[in-house]
Amino acid sequence: MALAKNVIGTDLELCCSSPVTGFYRDGFCQTGAYDTGMHVVCAQVTAEFLEFTKSRGNDLSTPYPEYNFPGLKPGDRWCLCAARWQEALEAGVAPPVILAATHARALEVCSLADLKEHALNSDDG
C-alpha cells in the first residue's frame, strides 16, 4: 500500500503513538470511506482548544477506559477533524499543527497558508 501524502507533498509521517491517535488508531492521520469526520489534522492540543472542543460537544480531555482512550492533556498530539480545526481557527483557538503528519485531504477544508501559520515547527514547511 502506498503511503498517503501530507499537506506539504511528502509521505505522511506519524502523528502520535502515545496516546495512539488516528481514525484507524495506528498513529497516523489517515482517512478513508468510514472516516466521515476526516480526522486528518495532526495537532498538539492546548488547554484552550480542549475547552473549546468540549463546549462543542466533543470532550477530548475526559478518559474513556472502555474505549481505551486516556483523555488528552495540553501538549498531547491528536488527529483532529479538519472541520473542527477550522472552526477553532475561526474562534481564535486553533492548536498548532504538525504539517508533515497532517494528511493532504485537510486542504479540502483548511488552507495551506492557515496550516503553515500554525505550524509547530518551522522544519515542517
Coordinates of C-alpha atoms in Angstrom, one line a residue:
M1 CA 0.0 0.0 0.0
A2 CA 1.4 3.4 -1.0
L3 CA 1.8 5.9 1.8
A4 CA -0.6 8.8 1.9
K5 CA 0.8 12.3 1.3
N6 CA 0.8 15.2 3.7
V7 CA -0.1 18.8 3.1
I8 CA 3.5 19.6 2.0
G9 CA 3.5 16.9 -0.6
T10 CA 5.8 14.3 1.1
D11 CA 4.9 11.0 2.7
L12 CA 2.6 11.2 5.7
E13 CA 4.5 11.0 8.9
L14 CA 3.5 9.6 12.3
C15 CA 1.4 12.0 14.4
C16 CA 1.5 10.2 17.8
S17 CA 1.8 6.7 19.2
S18 CA 1.3 7.7 22.9
P19 CA -1.6 8.2 23.1
V20 CA -2.3 6.3 19.9
T21 CA -4.2 8.6 17.6
G22 CA -5.8 8.4 14.1
F23 CA -9.1 7.2 12.9
Y24 CA -7.6 3.8 12.5
R25 CA -5.6 4.1 15.8
D26 CA -2.3 3.5 14.0
G27 CA -0.7 6.8 15.0
F28 CA -1.2 8.3 11.5
C29 CA -3.9 10.9 10.4
Q30 CA -5.0 8.5 7.7
T31 CA -8.6 8.7 6.4
G32 CA -10.9 6.6 4.4
A33 CA -14.5 6.0 3.4
Y34 CA -15.7 5.4 7.0
D35 CA -13.9 8.4 8.4
T36 CA -16.8 10.9 7.9
G37 CA -15.2 13.4 10.2
M38 CA -11.9 13.4 8.2
H39 CA -9.5 13.1 11.2
V40 CA -6.6 14.4 9.2
V41 CA -5.1 17.4 11.0
C42 CA -2.2 16.4 13.4
A43 CA -2.3 19.0 16.2
Q44 CA -0.6 19.5 19.5
V45 CA -3.7 20.2 21.7
T46 CA -3.8 23.2 24.0
A47 CA -5.9 23.8 27.1
E48 CA -7.9 26.5 25.1
F49 CA -8.6 24.1 22.3
L50 CA -9.6 21.3 24.7
E51 CA -12.1 23.6 26.4
F52 CA -13.4 24.9 23.0
T53 CA -14.0 21.4 21.6
K54 CA -15.7 20.3 24.8
S55 CA -18.0 23.2 24.5
R56 CA -18.9 22.0 21.0
G57 CA -19.8 18.5 22.3
N58 CA -16.6 16.7 21.7
D59 CA -14.9 16.1 25.1
L60 CA -11.3 15.0 24.3
S61 CA -10.0 15.6 27.9
T62 CA -12.1 13.0 29.8
P63 CA -10.7 9.5 29.9
Y64 CA -12.9 6.7 28.5
P65 CA -11.2 3.5 29.6
E66 CA -13.9 1.3 28.0
Y67 CA -12.7 2.7 24.6
N68 CA -9.0 2.6 25.6
F69 CA -9.0 6.4 25.5
P70 CA -6.8 8.0 28.2
G71 CA -8.1 11.6 27.7
L72 CA -5.9 14.3 26.2
K73 CA -4.0 16.9 28.1
P74 CA -2.3 20.0 26.8
G75 CA 0.8 19.1 24.7
D76 CA -0.6 15.7 23.5
R77 CA -0.7 15.2 19.7
W78 CA -4.0 14.1 18.2
C79 CA -5.6 13.7 14.7
L80 CA -8.3 16.3 14.7
C81 CA -11.3 16.6 12.3
A82 CA -10.3 19.2 9.7
A83 CA -13.6 21.0 10.2
R84 CA -13.1 21.2 14.0
W85 CA -9.6 22.6 13.5
Q86 CA -11.0 25.2 11.0
E87 CA -13.8 26.1 13.5
A88 CA -11.2 26.5 16.2
L89 CA -9.2 28.7 13.9
E90 CA -12.2 31.0 13.2
A91 CA -12.7 31.2 17.0
G92 CA -9.1 32.1 17.6
V93 CA -8.1 28.9 19.5
A94 CA -6.6 26.7 16.8
P95 CA -3.9 24.5 18.2
P96 CA -0.5 24.2 16.5
V97 CA -0.2 21.6 13.7
I98 CA 2.5 19.2 12.6
L99 CA 2.5 19.7 8.8
A100 CA 4.4 16.5 7.9
A101 CA 1.8 14.5 9.8
T102 CA -1.3 16.3 8.5
H103 CA -2.9 14.4 5.7
A104 CA -3.3 16.2 2.3
R105 CA -7.1 15.9 2.5
A106 CA -7.0 18.6 5.2
L107 CA -6.6 21.0 2.3
E108 CA -10.2 20.3 1.3
V109 CA -11.3 22.2 4.5
C110 CA -8.3 24.2 5.6
S111 CA -6.0 26.5 3.7
L112 CA -2.3 25.6 3.5
A113 CA -1.5 29.2 4.5
D114 CA -3.5 28.9 7.7
L115 CA -1.9 25.5 8.5
K116 CA 1.5 26.9 7.9
E117 CA 0.8 29.9 10.0
H118 CA 0.0 27.5 12.9
A119 CA 2.8 25.0 12.2
L120 CA 4.5 23.8 15.3
N121 CA 8.0 23.5 13.7
S122 CA 9.4 25.7 11.0
D123 CA 11.0 22.5 9.7
D124 CA 7.5 21.4 8.7
G125 CA 7.4 23.5 5.6

